[in-house]
XYZ file of C-alpha atoms in Angstrom:
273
model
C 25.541 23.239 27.677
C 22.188 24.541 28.429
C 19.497 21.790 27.996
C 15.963 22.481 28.778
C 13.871 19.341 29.176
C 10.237 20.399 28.702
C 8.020 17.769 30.941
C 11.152 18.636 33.378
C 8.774 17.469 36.628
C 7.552 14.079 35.374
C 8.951 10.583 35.480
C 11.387 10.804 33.159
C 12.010 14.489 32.857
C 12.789 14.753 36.583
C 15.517 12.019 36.510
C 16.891 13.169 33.287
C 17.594 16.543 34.940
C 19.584 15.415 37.792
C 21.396 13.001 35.937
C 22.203 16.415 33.160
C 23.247 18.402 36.232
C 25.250 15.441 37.569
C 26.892 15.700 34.369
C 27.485 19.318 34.887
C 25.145 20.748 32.192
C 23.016 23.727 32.651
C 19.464 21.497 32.800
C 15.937 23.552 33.105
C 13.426 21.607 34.370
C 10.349 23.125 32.133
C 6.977 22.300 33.014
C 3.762 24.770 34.034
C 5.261 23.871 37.905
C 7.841 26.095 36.691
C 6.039 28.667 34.883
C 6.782 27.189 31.591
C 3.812 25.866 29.189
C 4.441 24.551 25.639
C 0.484 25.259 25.005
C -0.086 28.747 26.216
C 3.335 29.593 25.236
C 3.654 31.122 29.134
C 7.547 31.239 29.536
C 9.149 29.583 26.879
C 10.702 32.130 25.305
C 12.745 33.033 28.296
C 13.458 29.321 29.120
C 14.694 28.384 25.837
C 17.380 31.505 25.561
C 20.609 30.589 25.391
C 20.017 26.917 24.939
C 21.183 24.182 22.690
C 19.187 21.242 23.627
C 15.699 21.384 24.048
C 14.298 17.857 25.074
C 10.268 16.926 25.090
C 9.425 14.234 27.147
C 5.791 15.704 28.000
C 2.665 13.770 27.596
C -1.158 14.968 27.157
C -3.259 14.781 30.070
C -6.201 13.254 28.294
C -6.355 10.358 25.450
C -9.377 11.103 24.075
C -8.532 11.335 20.249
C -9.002 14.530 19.518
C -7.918 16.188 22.537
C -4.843 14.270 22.322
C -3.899 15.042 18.905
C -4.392 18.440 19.845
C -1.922 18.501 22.738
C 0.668 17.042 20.431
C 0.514 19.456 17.746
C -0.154 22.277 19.356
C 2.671 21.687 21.967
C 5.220 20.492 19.375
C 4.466 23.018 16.968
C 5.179 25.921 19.689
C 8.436 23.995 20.677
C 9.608 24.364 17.330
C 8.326 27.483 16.509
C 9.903 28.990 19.681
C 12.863 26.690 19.447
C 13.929 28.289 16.217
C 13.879 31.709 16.934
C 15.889 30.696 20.241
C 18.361 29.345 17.295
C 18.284 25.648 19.556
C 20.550 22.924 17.882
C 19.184 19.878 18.747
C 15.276 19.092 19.677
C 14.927 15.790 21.025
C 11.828 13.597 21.496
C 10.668 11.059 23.705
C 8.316 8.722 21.320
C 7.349 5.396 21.549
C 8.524 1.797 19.810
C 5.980 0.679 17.391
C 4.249 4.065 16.552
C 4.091 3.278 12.893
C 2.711 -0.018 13.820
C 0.079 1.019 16.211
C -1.779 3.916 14.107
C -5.254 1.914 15.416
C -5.022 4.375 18.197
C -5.530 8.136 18.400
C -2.666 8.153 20.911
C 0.017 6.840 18.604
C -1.633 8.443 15.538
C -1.358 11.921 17.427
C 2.784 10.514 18.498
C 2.819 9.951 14.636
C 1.901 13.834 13.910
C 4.231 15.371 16.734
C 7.057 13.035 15.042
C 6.181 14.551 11.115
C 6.389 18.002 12.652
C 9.646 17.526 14.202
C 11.088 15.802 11.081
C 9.567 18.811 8.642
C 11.075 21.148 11.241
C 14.389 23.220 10.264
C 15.925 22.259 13.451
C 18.171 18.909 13.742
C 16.426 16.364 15.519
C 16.374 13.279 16.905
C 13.714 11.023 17.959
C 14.361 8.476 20.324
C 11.463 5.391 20.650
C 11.483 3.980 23.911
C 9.640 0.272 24.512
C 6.797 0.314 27.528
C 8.471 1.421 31.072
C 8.285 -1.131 33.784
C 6.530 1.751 35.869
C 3.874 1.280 33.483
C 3.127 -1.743 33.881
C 0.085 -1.827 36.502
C -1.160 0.853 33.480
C -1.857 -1.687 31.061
C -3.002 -4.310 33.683
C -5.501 -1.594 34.759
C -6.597 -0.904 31.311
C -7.858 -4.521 30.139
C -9.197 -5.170 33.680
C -12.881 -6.212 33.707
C -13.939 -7.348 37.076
C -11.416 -9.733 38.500
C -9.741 -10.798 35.150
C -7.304 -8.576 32.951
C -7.285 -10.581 29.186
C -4.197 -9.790 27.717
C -2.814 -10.626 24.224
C 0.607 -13.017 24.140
C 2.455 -10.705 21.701
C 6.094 -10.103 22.924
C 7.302 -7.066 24.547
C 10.826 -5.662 25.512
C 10.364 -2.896 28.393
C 12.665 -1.160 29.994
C 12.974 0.866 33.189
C 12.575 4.477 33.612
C 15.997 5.354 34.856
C 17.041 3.563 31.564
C 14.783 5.457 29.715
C 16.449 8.431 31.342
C 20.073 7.605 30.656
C 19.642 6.774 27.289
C 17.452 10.071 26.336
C 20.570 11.614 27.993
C 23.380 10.345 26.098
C 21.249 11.246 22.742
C 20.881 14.682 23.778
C 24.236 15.426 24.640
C 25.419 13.964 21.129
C 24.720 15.049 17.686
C 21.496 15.462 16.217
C 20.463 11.806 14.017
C 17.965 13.682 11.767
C 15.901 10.303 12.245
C 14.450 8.125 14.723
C 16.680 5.549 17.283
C 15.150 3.000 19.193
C 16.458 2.136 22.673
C 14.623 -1.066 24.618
C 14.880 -3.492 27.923
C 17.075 -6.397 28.103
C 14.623 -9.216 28.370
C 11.453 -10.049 26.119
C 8.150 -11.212 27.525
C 5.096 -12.147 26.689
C 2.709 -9.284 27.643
C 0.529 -11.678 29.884
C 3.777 -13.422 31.542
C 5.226 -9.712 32.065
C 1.606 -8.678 33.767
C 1.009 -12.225 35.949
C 4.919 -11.668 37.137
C 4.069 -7.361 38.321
C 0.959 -9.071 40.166
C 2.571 -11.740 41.709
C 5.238 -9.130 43.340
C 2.511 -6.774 44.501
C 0.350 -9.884 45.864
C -2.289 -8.603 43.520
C -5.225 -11.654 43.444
C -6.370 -10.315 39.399
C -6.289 -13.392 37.036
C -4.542 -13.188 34.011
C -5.950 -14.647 31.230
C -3.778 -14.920 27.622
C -5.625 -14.412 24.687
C -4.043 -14.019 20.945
C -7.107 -11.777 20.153
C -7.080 -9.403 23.142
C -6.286 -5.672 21.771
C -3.546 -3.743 23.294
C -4.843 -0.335 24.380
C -7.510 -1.070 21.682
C -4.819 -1.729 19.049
C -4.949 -5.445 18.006
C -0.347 -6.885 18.134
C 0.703 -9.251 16.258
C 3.760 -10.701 17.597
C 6.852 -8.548 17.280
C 4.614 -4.822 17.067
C 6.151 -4.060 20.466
C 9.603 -4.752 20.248
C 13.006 -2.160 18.918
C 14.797 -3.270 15.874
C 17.889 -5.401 15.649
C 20.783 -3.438 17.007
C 18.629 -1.383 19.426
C 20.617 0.104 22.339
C 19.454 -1.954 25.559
C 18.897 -0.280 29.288
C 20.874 -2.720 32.030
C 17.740 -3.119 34.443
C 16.056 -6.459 34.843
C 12.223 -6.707 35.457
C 12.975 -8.970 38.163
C 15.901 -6.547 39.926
C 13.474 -3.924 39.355
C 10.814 -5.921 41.151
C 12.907 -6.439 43.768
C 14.624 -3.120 44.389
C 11.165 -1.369 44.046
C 8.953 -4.026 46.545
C 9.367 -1.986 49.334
C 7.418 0.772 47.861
C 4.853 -1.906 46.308
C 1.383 -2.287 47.962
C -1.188 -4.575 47.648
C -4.130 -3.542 45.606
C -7.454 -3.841 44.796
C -8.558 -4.520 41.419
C -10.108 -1.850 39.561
C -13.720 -1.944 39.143
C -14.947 -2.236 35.548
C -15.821 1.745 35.907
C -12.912 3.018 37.158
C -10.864 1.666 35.344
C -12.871 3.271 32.025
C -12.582 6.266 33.703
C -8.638 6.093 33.907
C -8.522 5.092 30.385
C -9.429 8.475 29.114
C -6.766 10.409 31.491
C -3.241 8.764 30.205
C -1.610 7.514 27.560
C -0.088 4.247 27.737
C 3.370 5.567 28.329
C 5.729 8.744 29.853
């Protein structure tokens, strides 16, 4: 079938689309790289002809509240809108485990809107909420960094890798629509300060972790299960510490993040995708 995976070029969107084509589906890799932008519209009509899956895994280039709200509704509503005339069967989303429970944040209050539109859409749907990729990692160590130590709270988390991530987004969009939400997670739980001390210990990094219980979570304050899928949640087959290993030759050392840059970082990404 023809599946066209809008955020085609990113880190999960580009190994979703060889792993589709390994499969021997028709996969588009949509993204402005390719001419295709779920904003301006530019594209999309002509990408999404013919097809019957359309998967969003994008992500807004700033977290600022607004501007990050705006990405998500403006992009998902075009998706749909677009989507429907192209008579798609399935749209499939990439969202995130614990949105409901994480509404602190304009980031998961803007997931939170693009997830309402989908579900008030006429198109069957199925959102899948991934747990934190371990790729990500270094993001949240980077975000609660202030000078040499990065406080961290001691809630539990369950990530999983991106090629996991990838497979699982896979299988749900070559199924049938849910018309609901399925979680998918790693196959370990940490505590968020263990899982950070064990990333900086691999890459030789010389940042002190400190645990604190009070210590917000991309300013969202966990209490101790916020991060982790339901009972029953489909688990990726990666462990942290394979995934440590297989990935060390492409680790370097680095320096901390100052205080500033680090700010500065904070309002260019979301905390995952």
């Amino acid at each position: 079938m023809k599946i066209v995976v809008i955020g085609g070029s990113g880190l999960i969107g580009s190994k979703l689309v060889s792993k589709l084509r390994e499969q021997g589906h028709e996969a588009v890799a949509a993204s402005p790289k390719s001419g295709v932008n779920s904003i301006t519209c530019e594209g999309l009509a002509e990408a999404l002809k013919g097809a019957s899956v359309v998967v969003d895994v994008t992500n807004s280039p700033s977290w600022e509240d607004a501007a990050v709200m705006t990405f998500f509704e403006t992009s998902t509503g075009n998706l749909l809108a677009y989507g429907a005339a192209a008579d798609v069967k399935h749209h499939v989303a990439l969202s995130v485990v614990g949105t409901e429970r994480l509404l602190a944040s304009g980031f998961f209050r803007a997931k939170m809107a693009q997830e309402n539109l989908i579900k008030a859409s006429s198109i069957p749907y199925t959102i899948i909420r991934a747990t934190q990729f371990f790729e990500f990692v270094k993001g949240i160590a980077d975000f609660s960094t202030e000078g040499n130590k990065i406080r961290l709270p001691t809630a539990l988390i369950q990530p999983m890798a991106a090629d996991d991530v990838a497979s699982a987004v896979g299988r749900i969009a070559t199924g049938v629509p849910v018309n609901g939400a399925v979680e998918v997670g790693g196959p370990e739980k940490f505590r968020l300060d263990e899982l950070v001390r064990q990333f900086l210990a691999a890459r030789k990094d010389p940042r002190e972790v400190v645990p604190d219980p009070q210590a917000l979570y991309y300013g969202v304050k966990l209490s101790e299960n916020t991060l982790l899928p339901g009972d029953g949640a489909p688990l990726g087959e990666t462990r942290f510490e394979d995934w440590l290993s297989l990935s060390a030759s492409q680790i370097l050392p680095t320096k901390p993040l100052t205080t500033a840059v680090a700010a500065a970082s904070n309002q260019s990404s979301g905390p995952q995708k």
